[in-house]
XYZ file of C-alpha atoms in Angstrom:
387
model
C -12.144 -6.622 -24.717
C -11.161 -4.148 -27.079
C -8.161 -2.080 -26.350
C -10.336 1.159 -25.563
C -12.478 -0.610 -23.105
C -9.030 -1.964 -21.163
C -7.268 1.706 -21.239
C -10.697 3.050 -19.525
C -10.545 0.550 -16.901
C -6.174 1.383 -16.068
C -7.643 5.334 -16.197
C -10.308 4.766 -13.634
C -8.344 2.532 -11.314
C -5.259 4.457 -11.732
C -7.697 7.542 -10.119
C -9.214 4.734 -7.760
C -5.383 4.423 -6.147
C -4.610 7.937 -6.771
C -8.085 9.039 -4.431
C -7.333 5.940 -1.654
C -3.938 7.331 -1.278
C -5.140 11.113 -1.390
C -7.591 10.286 1.618
C -5.270 8.863 3.151
C -2.635 11.233 3.449
C -5.018 13.657 4.112
C -5.829 12.382 7.502
C -2.819 11.295 8.436
C -1.773 15.828 8.274
C -4.598 16.318 10.783
C -3.886 13.792 13.273
C -2.211 16.331 15.403
C -5.802 18.249 15.265
C -7.700 15.553 16.468
C -5.498 14.111 19.068
C -5.954 17.930 20.665
C -9.982 18.115 19.858
C -10.511 14.471 22.214
C -7.476 15.724 24.771
C -5.819 12.465 23.576
C -2.984 11.211 25.796
C -0.164 9.940 23.036
C -0.498 6.324 24.612
C -4.226 6.877 24.613
C -3.773 8.123 20.580
C -1.557 5.458 20.228
C -4.611 2.948 20.781
C -7.088 5.150 19.031
C -5.387 5.146 16.079
C -4.869 0.888 16.157
C -8.654 0.848 15.277
C -7.340 2.197 11.910
C -4.536 -1.239 11.515
C -7.739 -3.379 13.411
C -10.150 -2.828 10.864
C -8.424 -2.796 7.758
C -6.794 -6.537 9.027
C -10.300 -7.842 9.497
C -11.761 -6.909 6.371
C -8.946 -7.766 4.236
C -9.709 -11.104 4.202
C -13.557 -10.984 4.306
C -13.020 -8.754 1.264
C -11.035 -11.008 -1.167
C -14.103 -13.708 -0.074
C -17.211 -10.337 -1.081
C -14.768 -9.932 -4.714
C -15.453 -13.876 -5.206
C -18.803 -13.470 -4.944
C -19.892 -10.045 -6.440
C -17.342 -8.816 -8.394
C -13.982 -7.391 -7.660
C -15.419 -3.732 -9.706
C -18.427 -3.139 -7.503
C -16.756 -3.892 -4.266
C -14.163 -1.657 -5.215
C -16.695 1.058 -5.842
C -18.548 0.619 -2.348
C -15.932 0.512 -0.563
C -14.272 3.337 -2.279
C -18.222 5.867 -1.142
C -17.137 4.216 2.575
C -13.843 5.235 3.087
C -15.342 8.598 1.659
C -17.654 9.107 3.523
C -15.624 7.324 7.203
C -12.603 10.043 6.428
C -15.123 12.822 7.867
C -15.940 10.854 11.009
C -12.661 11.326 13.170
C -13.310 15.306 13.802
C -16.899 14.743 14.735
C -15.590 12.518 17.540
C -14.577 14.176 21.583
C -13.251 11.301 23.486
C -10.594 8.171 22.775
C -13.232 5.409 22.719
C -15.176 7.384 19.729
C -12.550 7.976 17.693
C -11.410 4.404 18.358
C -14.404 3.489 17.312
C -14.580 5.812 13.536
C -11.173 4.415 12.872
C -12.325 0.737 13.088
C -14.828 1.843 10.286
C -12.073 4.244 8.024
C -10.010 1.387 8.645
C -12.204 -1.272 7.247
C -13.130 0.850 4.524
C -9.001 1.603 3.402
C -8.634 -2.575 3.701
C -11.416 -3.080 2.036
C -11.008 -0.676 -1.046
C -7.282 -1.907 -1.388
C -7.918 -5.511 -2.180
C -10.926 -5.219 -4.381
C -8.875 -2.220 -6.265
C -5.663 -4.645 -6.241
C -8.269 -7.625 -7.205
C -9.597 -6.020 -10.103
C -5.768 -4.446 -11.396
C -4.258 -8.201 -11.160
C -7.247 -9.137 -13.781
C -6.984 -5.757 -16.088
C -2.804 -6.991 -16.058
C -3.106 -10.436 -17.590
C -5.462 -8.890 -19.944
C -3.431 -6.184 -20.613
C 0.169 -8.583 -21.013
C 1.892 -6.391 -19.814
C 3.583 -5.626 -16.381
C 2.028 -2.877 -15.622
C 1.038 -2.948 -11.850
C 3.396 -0.468 -10.728
C 1.371 2.208 -12.262
C -1.353 1.498 -10.147
C 0.793 1.197 -6.518
C 3.012 4.828 -8.108
C -0.815 6.314 -8.491
C -1.305 5.787 -5.118
C 2.108 7.159 -3.602
C 1.438 10.318 -6.177
C -2.053 10.770 -4.496
C -0.089 9.862 -0.610
C 2.297 12.653 -1.294
C -0.362 15.206 -2.946
C -2.475 14.555 0.117
C 0.058 15.064 2.180
C 1.177 18.595 0.963
C -2.233 20.425 0.583
C -3.222 18.942 3.536
C -0.026 20.993 4.989
C -0.908 23.948 3.529
C -4.213 23.689 3.928
C -4.185 22.977 7.802
C -3.286 26.417 8.890
C -6.617 27.359 7.413
C -9.487 25.109 7.783
C -10.161 22.908 10.583
C -10.038 19.430 10.716
C -13.713 19.340 10.120
C -14.012 20.994 6.940
C -10.706 19.636 5.968
C -11.887 15.733 6.170
C -14.993 16.984 4.844
C -13.707 18.491 1.622
C -11.900 14.973 1.754
C -15.238 12.844 1.335
C -16.702 15.177 -1.328
C -13.858 14.947 -3.486
C -13.522 10.665 -2.929
C -17.722 10.836 -3.518
C -16.779 12.891 -7.009
C -13.919 10.666 -8.247
C -15.827 7.368 -7.264
C -18.674 9.071 -9.005
C -17.154 9.700 -11.630
C -14.566 6.648 -11.831
C -17.009 4.139 -10.363
C -19.239 4.266 -13.889
C -16.170 3.050 -15.993
C -15.689 0.112 -13.001
C -19.749 -0.865 -12.829
C -19.822 -0.517 -16.839
C -17.570 -3.314 -17.207
C -16.855 -6.942 -16.337
C -13.253 -7.622 -15.465
C -11.051 -8.733 -18.402
C -11.095 -11.820 -19.401
C -8.264 -12.959 -21.575
C -9.202 -15.846 -24.402
C -7.133 -18.227 -23.169
C -7.406 -18.468 -19.524
C -10.180 -18.577 -17.597
C -11.010 -15.475 -15.116
C -9.207 -15.472 -11.479
C -12.498 -15.140 -9.929
C -14.297 -18.663 -11.183
C -11.012 -20.283 -11.250
C -10.078 -18.496 -7.346
C -13.411 -20.451 -6.124
C -12.039 -23.644 -6.244
C -9.973 -24.807 -3.164
C -6.617 -24.628 -2.872
C -4.186 -27.027 -2.922
C -1.117 -27.166 -0.651
C 1.456 -25.656 -3.276
C -0.852 -22.745 -4.526
C -2.122 -21.408 -0.853
C 2.523 -22.164 0.266
C 3.085 -19.902 -2.792
C 0.407 -17.030 -1.916
C 1.944 -17.430 1.310
C 5.489 -16.440 0.158
C 4.620 -13.390 -1.783
C 2.723 -12.069 1.226
C 5.901 -12.931 2.704
C 6.990 -10.389 -0.040
C 4.849 -8.293 0.597
C 5.702 -8.440 4.458
C 9.619 -7.766 4.162
C 8.962 -4.511 1.916
C 6.300 -2.903 3.856
C 8.173 -3.712 7.160
C 10.919 -1.291 5.417
C 8.023 1.184 5.001
C 6.709 1.559 8.252
C 10.274 1.536 9.777
C 11.419 4.482 8.142
C 8.507 6.664 7.742
C 8.739 6.572 11.645
C 12.226 6.211 12.733
C 13.680 7.417 9.735
C 13.950 10.796 10.764
C 14.774 10.192 14.674
C 18.025 8.571 13.620
C 19.120 11.511 11.216
C 18.287 14.249 14.627
C 19.329 11.530 17.542
C 22.593 9.751 15.794
C 23.360 11.940 13.145
C 22.299 15.773 14.696
C 20.697 16.659 11.591
C 18.897 19.367 11.727
C 14.888 18.995 12.231
C 13.944 19.976 8.900
C 16.692 18.272 7.303
C 15.656 15.224 9.863
C 12.325 15.548 8.300
C 13.127 14.967 4.518
C 14.001 11.739 5.519
C 11.234 9.784 4.763
C 10.712 12.466 1.856
C 13.692 11.013 -0.176
C 12.597 7.365 1.033
C 9.255 7.593 -0.571
C 9.798 10.411 -3.600
C 12.640 7.815 -4.809
C 9.857 5.041 -4.277
C 8.089 7.474 -6.494
C 9.823 7.268 -9.095
C 10.737 3.566 -9.069
C 7.122 2.498 -9.200
C 6.652 5.199 -12.689
C 9.116 2.913 -14.010
C 8.709 0.025 -12.705
C 6.606 -1.300 -15.849
C 9.884 -0.579 -17.966
C 11.833 -2.455 -15.678
C 9.302 -5.616 -15.727
C 9.113 -5.566 -18.977
C 13.661 -5.494 -19.228
C 14.197 -7.629 -16.218
C 11.330 -10.188 -15.812
C 9.862 -10.400 -12.040
C 12.778 -12.345 -11.192
C 15.374 -10.345 -11.591
C 12.997 -7.052 -10.569
C 12.493 -8.527 -7.311
C 15.921 -10.198 -6.431
C 17.375 -6.807 -7.846
C 15.405 -4.361 -6.310
C 15.556 -6.946 -2.457
C 19.962 -6.604 -3.084
C 19.240 -2.744 -3.951
C 17.216 -1.351 -1.032
C 19.328 -3.834 1.378
C 22.534 -1.944 0.788
C 20.483 1.363 0.942
C 19.558 0.816 4.253
C 22.854 -0.504 5.557
C 23.994 2.410 4.112
C 21.179 4.820 5.784
C 21.694 2.974 9.024
C 25.239 2.825 9.040
C 26.472 5.697 7.511
C 28.478 8.551 9.367
C 26.589 11.682 8.079
C 23.491 13.215 7.134
C 24.306 13.222 2.950
C 25.181 9.288 2.949
C 22.295 8.552 5.285
C 19.999 10.272 2.849
C 21.202 8.852 0.148
C 20.760 5.716 1.617
C 17.140 6.086 2.226
C 16.634 7.201 -1.403
C 18.218 4.169 -2.619
C 15.597 1.793 -0.129
C 12.731 3.875 -1.555
C 14.078 2.577 -5.237
C 15.061 -0.475 -4.084
C 11.456 -1.559 -2.359
C 9.436 0.335 -4.627
C 8.261 -2.658 -7.268
C 8.530 -5.558 -4.597
C 5.292 -5.072 -2.755
C 3.760 -4.208 -6.464
C 4.786 -7.728 -7.758
C 3.749 -9.861 -5.107
C 0.251 -8.675 -4.631
C 0.241 -9.348 -8.224
C 1.927 -12.864 -8.511
C -1.119 -14.180 -5.356
C -3.990 -11.890 -7.124
C -2.959 -14.220 -10.751
C -2.509 -17.820 -8.486
C -5.551 -17.363 -6.192
C -7.458 -14.755 -7.293
C -8.986 -11.674 -4.921
C -8.256 -14.080 -1.829
C -4.372 -14.470 -2.969
C -4.564 -10.184 -2.782
C -5.800 -10.853 0.625
C -3.654 -12.995 2.227
C -0.636 -10.704 0.731
C -1.916 -7.492 1.669
C -2.617 -8.768 5.207
C 0.604 -9.981 5.217
C 2.094 -6.740 4.047
C 0.093 -4.891 6.120
C 0.920 -6.890 9.271
C 4.804 -5.596 8.297
C 4.047 -2.465 7.954
C 2.368 -2.673 11.699
C 4.796 -5.021 12.956
C 8.309 -2.557 11.514
C 7.710 0.824 14.322
C 6.752 -1.460 17.416
C 9.876 -4.300 16.597
C 12.539 -1.315 15.713
C 11.919 -0.055 18.774
C 12.324 -2.583 20.902
C 15.482 -3.572 18.761
C 16.878 -0.188 19.640
C 16.541 -0.344 23.250
C 18.549 -3.834 22.976
C 21.281 -2.402 20.898
C 20.787 1.278 18.887
C 18.813 2.965 16.748
C 21.109 2.438 13.318
C 21.835 -1.358 14.545
C 17.874 -1.986 14.897
C 17.510 -0.214 10.992
C 19.864 -2.766 9.676
C 16.788 -5.439 10.322
C 15.293 -3.055 7.092
C 18.173 -4.401 5.275
C 17.928 -8.103 6.621
C 14.387 -8.697 5.270
C 14.935 -6.475 2.048
C 17.715 -9.254 1.501
C 15.656 -11.779 2.340
C 12.644 -10.746 -0.145
C 16.058 -10.640 -2.978
C 16.200 -14.610 -2.004
C 12.273 -15.289 -2.272
C 12.392 -14.128 -5.521
C 15.137 -16.326 -6.541
C 13.891 -19.290 -4.963
C 10.524 -18.896 -6.687
C 12.126 -17.874 -9.842
C 10.274 -20.318 -12.128
C 6.768 -19.375 -10.832
C 8.206 -14.933 -11.324
C 9.448 -15.410 -14.830
C 8.461 -13.318 -17.752
């Protein structure tokens, strides 16, 4: 495939990653308004929000099969349309069961597009012969930050219905423009390698399946930390370190911004260090950062720890998904993504239980422990992650 076509595909996929983050963040900032509209209690809202998680996890494995059969590019476009349409549904509900039902649909579209465009990105990374996977995930992070920022600005001026309908329009326009490029081109195939979709049709042997699960475990360790910091990072600062609520709220922003910066520099880092060293250094850095963030006696040191954790974790998930996809095509991406998403779901409640048994700072050290596990796994699988 000519370099110009590869560049167009890279731009189109980057746009899809950014759109996904933008739409999802736009929905998240309107959750309080939707809670008030439906009259849901906190526990009832929590159950309804499980619809997003359930829909995503159920659909991820199915999407891997759809990508093998129909190709990752068409599936990405279809899921982009479904994501854009489904984000407009929550404001139309007026009961918790109805909200849970539409969030199941929204979660299915969200999980589907994540597997589809990551599968497409794996093919492109192989064709480019450059480790550009982190740049796609950086686009997702940037889209999320933009979506959350704009959502916060318009929340006082637009109703949830109008705001999320605007997200639908933006999502459909982006899908129409970027989707044309994906639909015009087949996933690129390097001349010396079979297409991942074709290779993935063959049954996985035990060793390959085991390696895919191992890379999925790296994704789980990374996402566990993301979920834990998103839900508990601010509370730790405010409750244990007496931070002002505004300063405490900035805790996750420090983490997210550092992760975005880490992903933007991820390609250069991978080219310089290779996959093994990137995972080992990243996991070790994240472990040290989270120990500081959890156990530091001052707010400033804890914020620094959050930022270091974000830098360390930044490229672990992209590398894990890319390696799983290289080994097993869309099925590998689906397995790693499902395990990763499971880690994000597992993190917040696990931290809560451990905080009840011990303390919140002690519970947050589990993030450091799992980051260290990811580093050990990266070193143990160095023969398959070298390069």
